[in-house]
Coordinates of C-alpha atoms and ligand atoms in Angstrom, one line a residue:
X1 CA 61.2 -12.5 97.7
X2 CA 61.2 -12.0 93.9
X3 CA 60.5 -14.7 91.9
X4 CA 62.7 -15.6 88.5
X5 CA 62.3 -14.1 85.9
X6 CA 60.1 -11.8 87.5
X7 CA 56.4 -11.5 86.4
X8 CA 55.2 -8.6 84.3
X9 CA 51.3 -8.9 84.2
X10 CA 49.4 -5.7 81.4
X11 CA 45.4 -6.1 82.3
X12 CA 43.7 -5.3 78.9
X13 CA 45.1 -5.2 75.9
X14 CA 43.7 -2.5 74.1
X15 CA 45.9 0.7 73.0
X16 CA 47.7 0.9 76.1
X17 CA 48.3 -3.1 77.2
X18 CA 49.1 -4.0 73.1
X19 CA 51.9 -1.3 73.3
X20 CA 53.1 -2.1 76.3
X21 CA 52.8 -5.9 75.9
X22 CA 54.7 -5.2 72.2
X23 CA 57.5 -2.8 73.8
X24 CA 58.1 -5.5 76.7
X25 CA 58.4 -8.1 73.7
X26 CA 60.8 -6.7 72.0
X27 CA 63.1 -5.3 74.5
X28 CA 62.8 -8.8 76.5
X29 CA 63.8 -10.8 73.1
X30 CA 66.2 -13.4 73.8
X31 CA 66.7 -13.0 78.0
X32 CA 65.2 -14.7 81.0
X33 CA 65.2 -11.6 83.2
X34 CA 61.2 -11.1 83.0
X35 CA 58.0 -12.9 81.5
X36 CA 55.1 -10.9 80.0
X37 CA 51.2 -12.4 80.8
X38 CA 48.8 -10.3 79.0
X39 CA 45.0 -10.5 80.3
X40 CA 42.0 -9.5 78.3
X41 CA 38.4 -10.5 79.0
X42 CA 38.5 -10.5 74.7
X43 CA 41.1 -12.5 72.8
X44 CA 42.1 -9.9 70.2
X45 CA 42.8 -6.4 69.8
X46 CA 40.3 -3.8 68.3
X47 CA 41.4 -1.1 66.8
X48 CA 38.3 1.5 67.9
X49 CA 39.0 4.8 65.6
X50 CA 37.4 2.3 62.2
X51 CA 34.5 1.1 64.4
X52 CA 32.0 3.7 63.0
X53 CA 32.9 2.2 59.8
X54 CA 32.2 -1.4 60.9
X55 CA 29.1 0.0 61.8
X56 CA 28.0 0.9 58.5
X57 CA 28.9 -2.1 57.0
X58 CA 32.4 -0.5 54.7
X59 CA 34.8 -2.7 57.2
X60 CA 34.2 -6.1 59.1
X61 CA 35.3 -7.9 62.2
X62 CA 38.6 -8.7 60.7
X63 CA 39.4 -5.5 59.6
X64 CA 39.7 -4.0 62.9
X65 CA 40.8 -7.4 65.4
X66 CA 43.8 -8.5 65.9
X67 CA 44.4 -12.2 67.7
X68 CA 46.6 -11.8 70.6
X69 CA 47.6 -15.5 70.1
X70 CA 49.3 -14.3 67.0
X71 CA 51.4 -12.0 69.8
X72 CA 52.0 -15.1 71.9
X73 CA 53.7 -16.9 69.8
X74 CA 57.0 -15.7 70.5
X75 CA 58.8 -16.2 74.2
X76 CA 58.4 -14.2 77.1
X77 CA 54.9 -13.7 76.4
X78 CA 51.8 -15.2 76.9
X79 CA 48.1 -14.1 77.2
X80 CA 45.1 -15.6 79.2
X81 CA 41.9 -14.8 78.4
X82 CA 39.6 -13.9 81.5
X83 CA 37.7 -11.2 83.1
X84 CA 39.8 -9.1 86.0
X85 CA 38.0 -9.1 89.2
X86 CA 39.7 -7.8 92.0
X87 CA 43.6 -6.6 92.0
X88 CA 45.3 -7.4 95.7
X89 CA 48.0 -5.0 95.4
X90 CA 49.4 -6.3 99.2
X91 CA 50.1 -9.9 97.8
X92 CA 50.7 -8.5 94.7
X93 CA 47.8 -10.9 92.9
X94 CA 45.1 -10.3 90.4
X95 CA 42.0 -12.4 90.5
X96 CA 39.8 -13.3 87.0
X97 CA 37.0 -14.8 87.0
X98 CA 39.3 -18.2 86.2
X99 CA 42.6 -17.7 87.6
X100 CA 44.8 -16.2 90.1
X101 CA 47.8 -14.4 88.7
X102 CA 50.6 -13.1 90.8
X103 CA 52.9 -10.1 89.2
X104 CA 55.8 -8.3 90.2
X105 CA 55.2 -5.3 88.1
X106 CA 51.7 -4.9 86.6
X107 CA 50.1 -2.6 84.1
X108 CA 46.2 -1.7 84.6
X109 CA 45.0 -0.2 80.8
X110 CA 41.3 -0.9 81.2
X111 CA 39.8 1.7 79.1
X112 CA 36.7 3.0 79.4
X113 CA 33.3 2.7 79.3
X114 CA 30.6 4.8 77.7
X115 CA 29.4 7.4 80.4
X116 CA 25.6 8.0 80.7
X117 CA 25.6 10.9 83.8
X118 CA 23.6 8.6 85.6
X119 CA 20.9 8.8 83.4
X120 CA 19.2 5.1 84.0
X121 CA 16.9 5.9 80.9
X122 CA 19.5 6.7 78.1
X123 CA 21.4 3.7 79.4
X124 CA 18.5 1.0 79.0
X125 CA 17.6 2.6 75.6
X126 CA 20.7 3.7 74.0
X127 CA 22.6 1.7 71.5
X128 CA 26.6 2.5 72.4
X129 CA 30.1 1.9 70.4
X130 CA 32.2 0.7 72.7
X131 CA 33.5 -2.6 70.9
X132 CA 33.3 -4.9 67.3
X133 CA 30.3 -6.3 68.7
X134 CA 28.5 -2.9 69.2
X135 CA 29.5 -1.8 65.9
X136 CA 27.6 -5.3 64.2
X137 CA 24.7 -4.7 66.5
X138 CA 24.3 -1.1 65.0
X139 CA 24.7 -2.4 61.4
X140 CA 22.3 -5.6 61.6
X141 CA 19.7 -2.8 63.9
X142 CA 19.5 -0.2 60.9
X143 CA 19.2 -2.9 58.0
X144 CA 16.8 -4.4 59.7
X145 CA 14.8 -1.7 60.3
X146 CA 14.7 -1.3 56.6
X147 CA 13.4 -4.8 56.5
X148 CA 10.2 -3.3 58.1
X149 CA 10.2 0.0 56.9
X150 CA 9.5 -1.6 53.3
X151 CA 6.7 -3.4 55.0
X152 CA 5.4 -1.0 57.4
X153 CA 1.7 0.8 55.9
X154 CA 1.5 3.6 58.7
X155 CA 3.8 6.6 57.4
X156 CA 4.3 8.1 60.7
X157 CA 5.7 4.3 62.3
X158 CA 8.0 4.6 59.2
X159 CA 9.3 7.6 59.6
X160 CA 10.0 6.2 63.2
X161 CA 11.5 3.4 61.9
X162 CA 13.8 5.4 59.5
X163 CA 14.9 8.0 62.0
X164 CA 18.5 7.9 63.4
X165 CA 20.1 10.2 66.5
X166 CA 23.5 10.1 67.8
X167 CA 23.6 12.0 70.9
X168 CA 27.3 13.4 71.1
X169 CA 29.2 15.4 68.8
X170 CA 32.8 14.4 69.3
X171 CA 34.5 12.8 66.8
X172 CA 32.8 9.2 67.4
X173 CA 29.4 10.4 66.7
X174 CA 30.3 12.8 64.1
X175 CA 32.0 10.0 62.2
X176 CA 29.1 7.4 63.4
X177 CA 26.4 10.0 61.5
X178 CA 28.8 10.3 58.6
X179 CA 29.1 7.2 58.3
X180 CA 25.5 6.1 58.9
X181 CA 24.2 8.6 56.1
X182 CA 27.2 7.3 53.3
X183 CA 25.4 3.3 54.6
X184 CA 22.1 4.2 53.7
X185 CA 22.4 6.9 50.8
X186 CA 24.9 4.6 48.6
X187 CA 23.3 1.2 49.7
X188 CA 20.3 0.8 51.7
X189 CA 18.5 3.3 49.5
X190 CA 19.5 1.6 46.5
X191 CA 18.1 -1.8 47.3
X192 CA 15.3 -0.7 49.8
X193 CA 12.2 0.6 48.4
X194 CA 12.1 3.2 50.7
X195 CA 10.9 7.4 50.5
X196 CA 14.4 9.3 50.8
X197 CA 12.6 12.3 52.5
X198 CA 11.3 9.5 54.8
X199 CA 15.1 8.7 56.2
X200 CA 16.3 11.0 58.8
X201 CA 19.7 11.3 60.8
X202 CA 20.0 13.9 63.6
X203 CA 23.3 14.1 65.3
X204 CA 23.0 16.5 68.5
X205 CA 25.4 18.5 70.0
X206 CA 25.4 20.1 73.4
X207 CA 27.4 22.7 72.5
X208 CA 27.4 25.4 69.7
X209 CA 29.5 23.7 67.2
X210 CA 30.5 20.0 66.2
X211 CA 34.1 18.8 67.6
X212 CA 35.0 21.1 69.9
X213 CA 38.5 19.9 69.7
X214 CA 38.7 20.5 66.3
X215 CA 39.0 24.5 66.1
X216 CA 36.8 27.2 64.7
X217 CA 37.5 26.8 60.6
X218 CA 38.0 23.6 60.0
X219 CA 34.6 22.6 62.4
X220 CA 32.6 24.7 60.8
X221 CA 33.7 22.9 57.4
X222 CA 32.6 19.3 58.7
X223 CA 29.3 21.1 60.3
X224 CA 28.8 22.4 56.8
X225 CA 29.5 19.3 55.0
X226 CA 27.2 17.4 57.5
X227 CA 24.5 19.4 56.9
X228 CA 24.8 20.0 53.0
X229 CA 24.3 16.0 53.2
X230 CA 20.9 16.5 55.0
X231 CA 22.4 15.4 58.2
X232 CA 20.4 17.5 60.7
X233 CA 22.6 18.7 63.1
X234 CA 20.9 20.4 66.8
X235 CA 23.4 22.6 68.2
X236 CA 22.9 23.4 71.8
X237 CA 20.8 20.9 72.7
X238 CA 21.5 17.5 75.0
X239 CA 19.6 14.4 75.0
X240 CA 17.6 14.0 78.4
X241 CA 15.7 10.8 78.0
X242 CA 15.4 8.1 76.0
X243 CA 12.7 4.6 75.7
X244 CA 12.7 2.1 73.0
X245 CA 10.2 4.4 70.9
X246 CA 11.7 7.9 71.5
X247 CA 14.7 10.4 72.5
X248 CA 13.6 13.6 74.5
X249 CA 16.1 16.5 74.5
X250 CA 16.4 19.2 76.7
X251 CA 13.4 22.0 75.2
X252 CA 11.2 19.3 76.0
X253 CA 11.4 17.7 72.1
X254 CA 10.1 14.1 72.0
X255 CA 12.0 12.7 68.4
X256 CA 10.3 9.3 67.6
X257 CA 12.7 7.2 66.5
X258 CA 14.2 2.8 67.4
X259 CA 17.7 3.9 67.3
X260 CA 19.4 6.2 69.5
X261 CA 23.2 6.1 70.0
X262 CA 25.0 7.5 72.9
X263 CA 28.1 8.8 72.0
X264 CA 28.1 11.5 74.1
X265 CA 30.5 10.7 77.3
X266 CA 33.5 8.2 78.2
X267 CA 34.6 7.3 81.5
X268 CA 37.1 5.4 82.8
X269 CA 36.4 1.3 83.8
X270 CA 34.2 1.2 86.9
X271 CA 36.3 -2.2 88.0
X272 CA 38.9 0.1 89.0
X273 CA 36.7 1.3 91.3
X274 CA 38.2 -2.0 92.9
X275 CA 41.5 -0.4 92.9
X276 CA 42.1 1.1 96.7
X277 CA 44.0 4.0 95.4
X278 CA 43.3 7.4 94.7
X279 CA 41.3 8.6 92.1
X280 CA 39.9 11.5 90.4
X281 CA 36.0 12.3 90.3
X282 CA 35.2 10.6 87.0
X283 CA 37.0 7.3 88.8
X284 CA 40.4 7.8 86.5
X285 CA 43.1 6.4 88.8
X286 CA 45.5 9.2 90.1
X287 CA 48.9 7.9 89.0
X288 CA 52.4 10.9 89.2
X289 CA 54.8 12.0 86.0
X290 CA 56.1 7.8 85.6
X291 CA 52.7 6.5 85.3
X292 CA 52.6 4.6 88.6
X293 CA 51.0 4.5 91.9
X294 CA 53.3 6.7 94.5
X295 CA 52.2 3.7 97.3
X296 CA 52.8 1.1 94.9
X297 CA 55.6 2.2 92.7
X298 CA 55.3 -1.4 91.1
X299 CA 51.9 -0.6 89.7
X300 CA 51.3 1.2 86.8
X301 CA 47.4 2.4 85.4
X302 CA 47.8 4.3 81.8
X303 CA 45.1 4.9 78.8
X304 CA 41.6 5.9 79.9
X305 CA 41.4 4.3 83.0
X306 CA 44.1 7.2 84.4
X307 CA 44.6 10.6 85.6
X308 CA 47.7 11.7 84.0
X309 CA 48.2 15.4 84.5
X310 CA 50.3 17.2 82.2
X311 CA 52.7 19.4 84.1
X312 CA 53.5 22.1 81.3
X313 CA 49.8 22.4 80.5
X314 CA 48.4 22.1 83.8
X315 CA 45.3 20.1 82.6
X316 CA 45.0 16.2 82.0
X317 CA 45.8 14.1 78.5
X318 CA 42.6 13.3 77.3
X319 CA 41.2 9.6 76.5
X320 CA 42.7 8.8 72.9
X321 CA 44.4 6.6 71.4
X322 CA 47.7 8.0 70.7
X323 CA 47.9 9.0 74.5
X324 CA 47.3 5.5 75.7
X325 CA 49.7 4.0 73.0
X326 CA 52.8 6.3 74.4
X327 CA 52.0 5.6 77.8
X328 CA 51.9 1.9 77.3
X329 CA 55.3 2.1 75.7
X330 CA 56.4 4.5 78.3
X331 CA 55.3 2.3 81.4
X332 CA 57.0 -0.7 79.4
X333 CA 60.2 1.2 79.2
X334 CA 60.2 2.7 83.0
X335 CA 59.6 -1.2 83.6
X336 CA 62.8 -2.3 81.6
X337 CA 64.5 0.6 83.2
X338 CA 63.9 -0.7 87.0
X339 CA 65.2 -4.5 85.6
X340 CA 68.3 -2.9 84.8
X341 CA 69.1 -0.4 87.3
X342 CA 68.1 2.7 85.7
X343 CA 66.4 5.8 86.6
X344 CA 62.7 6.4 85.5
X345 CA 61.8 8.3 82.6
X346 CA 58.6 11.0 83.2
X347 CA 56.1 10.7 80.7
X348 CA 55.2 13.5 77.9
X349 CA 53.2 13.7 75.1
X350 CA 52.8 16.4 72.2
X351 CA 50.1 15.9 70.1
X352 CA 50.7 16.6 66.2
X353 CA 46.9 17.0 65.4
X354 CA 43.5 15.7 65.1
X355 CA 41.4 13.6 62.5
X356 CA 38.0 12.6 62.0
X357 CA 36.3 10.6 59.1
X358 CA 33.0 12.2 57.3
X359 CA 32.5 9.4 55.5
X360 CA 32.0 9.6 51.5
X361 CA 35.8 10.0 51.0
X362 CA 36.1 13.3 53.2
X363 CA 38.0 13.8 56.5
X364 CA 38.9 16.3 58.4
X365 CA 42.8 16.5 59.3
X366 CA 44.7 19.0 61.6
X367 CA 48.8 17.9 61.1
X368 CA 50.8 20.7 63.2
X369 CA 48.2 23.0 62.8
X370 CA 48.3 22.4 58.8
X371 CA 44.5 21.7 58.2
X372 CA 43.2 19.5 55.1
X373 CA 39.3 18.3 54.4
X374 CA 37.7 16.5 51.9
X375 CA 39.9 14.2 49.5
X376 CA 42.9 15.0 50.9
X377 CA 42.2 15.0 54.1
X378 CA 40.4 11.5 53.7
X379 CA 43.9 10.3 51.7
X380 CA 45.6 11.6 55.2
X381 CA 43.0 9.7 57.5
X382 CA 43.8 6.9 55.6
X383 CA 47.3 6.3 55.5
X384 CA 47.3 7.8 59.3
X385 CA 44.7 5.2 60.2
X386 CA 46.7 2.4 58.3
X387 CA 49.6 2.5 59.6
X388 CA 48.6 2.8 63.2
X389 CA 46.9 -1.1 62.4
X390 CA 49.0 -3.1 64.2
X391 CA 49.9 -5.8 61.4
X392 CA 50.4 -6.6 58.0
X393 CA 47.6 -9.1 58.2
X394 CA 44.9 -6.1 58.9
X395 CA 46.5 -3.5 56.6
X396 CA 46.9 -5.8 53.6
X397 CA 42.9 -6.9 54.5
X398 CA 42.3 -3.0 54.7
X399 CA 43.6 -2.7 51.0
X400 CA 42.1 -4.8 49.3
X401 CA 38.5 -4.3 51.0
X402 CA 38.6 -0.6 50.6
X403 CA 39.8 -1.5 46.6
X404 CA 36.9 -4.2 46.4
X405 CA 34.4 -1.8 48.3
X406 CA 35.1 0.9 45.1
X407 CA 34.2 -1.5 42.6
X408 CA 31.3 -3.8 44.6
X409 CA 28.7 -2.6 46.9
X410 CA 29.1 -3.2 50.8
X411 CA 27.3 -6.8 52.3
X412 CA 24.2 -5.9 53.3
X413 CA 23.0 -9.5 54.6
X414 CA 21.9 -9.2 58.5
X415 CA 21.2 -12.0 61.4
X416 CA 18.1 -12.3 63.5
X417 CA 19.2 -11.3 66.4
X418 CA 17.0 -12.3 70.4
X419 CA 13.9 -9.5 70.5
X420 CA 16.2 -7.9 73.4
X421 CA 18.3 -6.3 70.9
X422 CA 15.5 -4.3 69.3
X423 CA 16.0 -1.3 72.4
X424 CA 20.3 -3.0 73.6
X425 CA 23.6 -2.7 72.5
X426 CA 24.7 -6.2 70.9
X427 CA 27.1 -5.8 74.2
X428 CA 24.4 -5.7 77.0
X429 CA 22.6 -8.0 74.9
X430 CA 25.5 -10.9 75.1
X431 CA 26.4 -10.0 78.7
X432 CA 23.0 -11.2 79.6
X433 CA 23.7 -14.0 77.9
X434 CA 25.6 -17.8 78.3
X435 CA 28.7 -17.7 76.1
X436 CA 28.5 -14.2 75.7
X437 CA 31.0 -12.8 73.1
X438 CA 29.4 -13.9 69.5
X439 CA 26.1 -12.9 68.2
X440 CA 23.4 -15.3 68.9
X441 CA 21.0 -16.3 65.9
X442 CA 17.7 -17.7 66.3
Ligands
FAD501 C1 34.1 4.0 68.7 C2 35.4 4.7 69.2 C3 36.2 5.4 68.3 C4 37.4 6.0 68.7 N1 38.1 6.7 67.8 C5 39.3 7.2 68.2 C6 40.1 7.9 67.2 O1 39.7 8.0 66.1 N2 41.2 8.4 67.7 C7 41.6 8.3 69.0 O2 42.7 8.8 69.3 N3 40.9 7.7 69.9 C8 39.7 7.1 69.5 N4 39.0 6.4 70.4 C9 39.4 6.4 71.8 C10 40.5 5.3 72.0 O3 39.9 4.0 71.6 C11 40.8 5.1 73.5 O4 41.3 6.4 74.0 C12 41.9 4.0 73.7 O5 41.4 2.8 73.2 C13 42.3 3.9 75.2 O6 43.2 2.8 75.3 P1 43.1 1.9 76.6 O7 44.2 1.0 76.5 O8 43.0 2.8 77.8 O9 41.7 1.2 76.5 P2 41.1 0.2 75.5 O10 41.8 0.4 74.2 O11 39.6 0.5 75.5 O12 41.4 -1.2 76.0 C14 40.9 -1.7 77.2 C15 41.0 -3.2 77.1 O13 40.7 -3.7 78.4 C16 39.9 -4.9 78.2 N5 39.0 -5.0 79.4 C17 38.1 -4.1 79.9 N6 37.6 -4.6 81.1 C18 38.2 -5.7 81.3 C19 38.2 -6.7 82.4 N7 37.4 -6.5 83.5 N8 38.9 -7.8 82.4 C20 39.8 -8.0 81.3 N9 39.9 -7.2 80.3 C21 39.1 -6.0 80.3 C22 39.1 -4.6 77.0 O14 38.6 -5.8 76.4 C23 40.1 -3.9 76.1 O15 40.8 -4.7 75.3 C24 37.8 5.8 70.0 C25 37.0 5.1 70.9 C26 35.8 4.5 70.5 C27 35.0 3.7 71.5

């Protein structure tokens, strides 16, 4: 029997659950007939596409988070912070690691997690940039190695020291390089008595360009750019291995360096391996054209966690934002449309275009196959970026840092952060740890 109002549980509240969460808000406002519980093992939103810039110290946690409390406020919505577990789709009940909660109609957005092929190596070694936290750990990791580089007598440890690869040429590492060489050629340089020709940063790409999605012209342009910055960029090559002193690529090339960054692979949540429904080989959840599960028609999986084919292309939506976003607000709507007797809507998506940040006020932008770069292109990243932020709060914050961060030059104070961090991910660092969530100082 259906309990009243019925129970509308979104797991994760990133992209997918926010816009979901947010259309079920509004389109509930002032009637009893359902109640929203979001779930989220975090208790804000982060908005991933600025985290490369967190990670070079431009942005900060509050830039780029968003309390779900401030969400919760309202009726017909509340959130509980936990860790899913297992989903019992026969009872219809979700377990966290606190709580039981039973649902009527649930959302699964999950996202994903950074894929290493299996490579056991690359994922002990590898710092990744999956969340704020990662972003902090990367920033504290590379000023901090400037701390020793400025103290370190033996050139070729230095030059260790002061060497930087991101494995993965997509537009996360090509913005996490970017942004990593406009960090240390605008600040760290200035304040670090440190050998320029001493600092390297090597982004490697497994094919024969950078952002494959991008298109011939306007790729070329950011490889170009990249490179006329001294960025060295390895085409055709892949990172094989990886230890806390090295990276080993594919033609048997050992680059000494602390800090190598995966950015080279998503896939979806391994909890919903959990999930007994179908999925496809990478673990995406096979859901049809509504976004649910044909057996359980009350169950809908969107964002990165899912296998969404679309029909008219004959190929899946990839893992981005705007993807997850529509589907959240999709799944929210064919929700809405079931409370009130209506017929479910398929979901489609057009894109409009691609962008990528190359940090020192360039960007690449592709708008309806009108391309822009440098300046105006960064204008366009910009005002794209800000008003995707989901509040005033964060785009007001936004303003005035980026105003403040012309004028001033970017923090550059760091923690000291447990020895395990030297070769981890701030992430795997604080999983291992009680009270995992905030950096832990010494
Ligand atoms: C560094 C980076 C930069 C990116 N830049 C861009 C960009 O510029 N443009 C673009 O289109 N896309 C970008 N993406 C991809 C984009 O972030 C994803 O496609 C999008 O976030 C997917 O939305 P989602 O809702 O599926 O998952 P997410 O947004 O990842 O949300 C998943 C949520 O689930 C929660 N969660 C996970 N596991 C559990 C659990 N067991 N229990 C409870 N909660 C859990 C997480 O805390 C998170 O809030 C970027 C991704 C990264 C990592």
């Amino acid at each position: 029997m259906r309990r009243t109002p019925a129970q509308i549980v979104v797991l994760g509240g990133g992209f997918g659950g926010l816009y979901a969460a947010m259309t079920l808000q509004r389109e509930l406002a002032g009637s009893d007939v359902a109640q929203v519980t979001l779930v989220d093992r975090r208790n804000y939103f982060t908005f991933t596409p600025f985290l490369p810039e967190v990670a070079a110290g431009t942005l900060g946690r509050a830039h780029v988070t968003y309390p779900f409390r401030f969400l919760a406020q309202k009726g017909q919505f509340r959130f509980i912070q936990g860790v899913v577990q297992t989903f019992d789709l026969g009872n219809r009940t979700i377990q966290t690691d606190t709580t039981t909660i039973p649902y009527d109609y649930l959302i699964v957005s999950l996202g994903g997690v950074p894929s290493f092929f299996g490579n056991p190596q690359i994922e002990a070694h590898t710092l990744t940039l999956n969340s704020v936290d990662d972003a902090l750990g990367i920033r504290n990791h590379v000023i901090r190695l400037f701390e020793q580089a400025v103290v370190e007598p033996d050139p070729i440890r230095r030059r260790q020291l002061l060497t930087f690869v991101v494995a993965g040429a997509g537009p996360c590492g090509v913005e996490l390089a970017a942004e990593l060489h406009h960090l240390i050629r605008t600040a760290l340089l200035k304040y670090y008595p440190v050998d320029p020709s001493e600092v390297r940063i090597v982004l490697v790409s497994k094919g024969d360009r950078i952002l494959p999605d991008f298109g011939g012209k306007l790729a070329d342009t950011g490889q170009q750019t990249l490179m006329r910055r001294g960025i060295e960029v390895r085409l055709n090559s892949r990172v094989t291995g990886a230890s806390a002193e090295h990276v080993e690529l594919n033609d048997d090339e050992t680059i000494p360096t602390r800090t190598p960054i995966w950015a080279a692979g998503v896939t979806p949540n391994p909890i919903l391996a959990r999930l007994p429904v179908p999925k496809n080989p990478q673990g995406g959840v096979v859901v049809d054209e509504f976004l649910n599960i044909p057996e359980f028609p009350e169950v809908y999986v969107i964002g990165d966690g899912a296998s969404v084919v679309d029909r008219r292309q004959g190929r899946p939506y990839p893992a981005l934002a705007p993807v997850a976003i529509r589907q959240g607000i999709r799944a929210a709507g064919n929700i809405m449309n079931t409370l009130q007797g209506r017929a479910a809507e398929p979901f489609r998506f057009d894109f409009t275009g691609n962008i990528v940040g190359l940090g020192c006020g360039m960007a690449l932008v592709n708008l309806l196959g009108i391309k822009f770069h440098g300046r105006i292109g960064w204008w366009l990243y910009r005002m794209i970026h800000l008003q995707r932020l989901v509040s005033f709060r964060n785009k007001a914050s936004l303003a005035l840092t980026l105003a403040l961060n012309a004028i001033f030059d970017r923090d550059l104070s760091c923690e000291t952060w447990p020895e395990a961090d030297q070769s981890m991910n701030s992430e795997k660092v604080s999983q291992a740890l009680p009270d995992s969530g905030a950096p832990v100082t010494s």
